Amino acid sequence: MSQSTGSQFEPTRKSTWSDTDTVNLVKELAGASNLSESSEGYQAVLKAARHTASFNASFRNLSNHQMRSAVQKAVNIELDKIESARSATSAEGAEGGQASATG
């Protein structure tokens, strides 16, 4: 007697996320971190983003919003690594400069 609309049982829509979406997201997030597209750090971030997008597209059924979130998380992890390395390098440089100035 009850009519089923079918919408309750439809699986989540498959993502239409593309490599262009990945590249644009990386540009947006890396630009805020002052990474140039030719830098080694940018290339590492892009590689991680593409790997995440490829994995999720192959093995998970994510919406575009979920895909963006997953890729953004991967990008932020890589950007944090780069920022940590920058901080460590500048701290070492500051210590070295101070030692030579006093030594």
C-alpha positions as a printed Julia matrix, in Angstrom:
103×3 Matrix{Float64}:
  0.0    0.0     0.0
  2.86   2.39    0.68
  4.6    3.91   -2.25
  8.39   3.94   -2.3
 10.05   6.94   -3.85
 13.32   5.1    -4.14
 15.28   8.1    -2.93
 15.68   6.59    0.52
 17.61   3.68   -0.9
 19.73   5.36   -3.53
 23.45   5.2    -2.8
 25.41   8.39   -2.33
 26.07  10.04   -5.65
 29.46   9.15   -7.05
 31.91  12.0    -7.07
 32.56  13.94  -10.24
 35.82  15.19   -8.73
 38.52  15.59  -11.36
 42.26  16.21  -11.47
 41.47  19.82  -12.34
 39.58  20.11   -9.05
 42.6   18.69   -7.23
 45.02  21.08   -8.94
 42.78  24.09   -8.25
 42.44  23.19   -4.58
 46.21  22.77   -4.25
 46.78  26.15   -5.94
 44.32  27.78   -3.56
 45.78  26.28   -0.39
 49.45  26.43   -1.4
 49.06  30.03   -2.54
 48.05  30.98    0.98
 51.34  29.41    2.15
 53.41  31.34   -0.4
 54.52  28.23   -2.28
 55.37  28.77   -5.92
 54.14  26.15   -8.38
 57.71  25.39   -9.44
 58.92  24.7    -5.89
 59.74  21.24   -4.6
 57.29  21.71   -1.74
 54.42  22.53   -4.09
 55.17  19.44   -6.16
 55.15  17.29   -3.0
 51.8   18.77   -1.96
 50.33  18.2    -5.42
 51.59  14.6    -5.45
 49.98  13.88   -2.06
 46.72  15.51   -3.15
 46.6   13.51   -6.38
 47.37  10.28   -4.53
 44.56  10.93   -2.05
 42.09  11.82   -4.8
 43.05   8.77   -6.86
 42.76   6.41   -3.89
 39.4    7.79   -2.83
 38.02   7.71   -6.37
 39.1    4.08   -6.78
 38.1    2.58   -3.46
 35.47   4.81   -1.88
 32.17   6.23   -3.01
 32.49   9.86   -1.92
 30.49  12.94   -2.79
 32.35  15.96   -4.17
 32.18  17.6    -0.74
 33.69  14.53    0.93
 36.37  14.29   -1.76
 37.3   17.96   -1.32
 37.52  17.45    2.42
 39.78  14.39    2.07
 42.09  16.1    -0.44
 42.18  19.28    1.65
 43.22  17.25    4.69
 46.09  15.65    2.73
 47.19  19.06    1.43
 47.12  20.58    4.92
 49.24  17.73    6.29
 51.87  18.33    3.59
 51.76  22.1     4.12
 52.26  21.57    7.87
 55.35  19.44    7.13
 56.76  22.19    4.91
 56.05  24.87    7.51
 57.7   22.77   10.23
 60.78  22.32    8.05
 60.87  26.08    7.36
 60.62  26.85   11.06
 63.38  24.4    11.93
 65.64  25.8     9.21
 65.08  29.41   10.27
 65.65  28.49   13.93
 68.94  26.78   13.04
 69.96  29.79   10.97
 69.17  32.16   13.81
 71.19  30.09   16.28
 74.1   29.83   13.86
 74.08  33.57   13.23
 73.96  34.32   16.92
 76.82  31.95   17.68
 79.05  33.48   15.03
 78.2   37.0    16.2
 79.15  36.21   19.78
 81.97  33.82   18.95
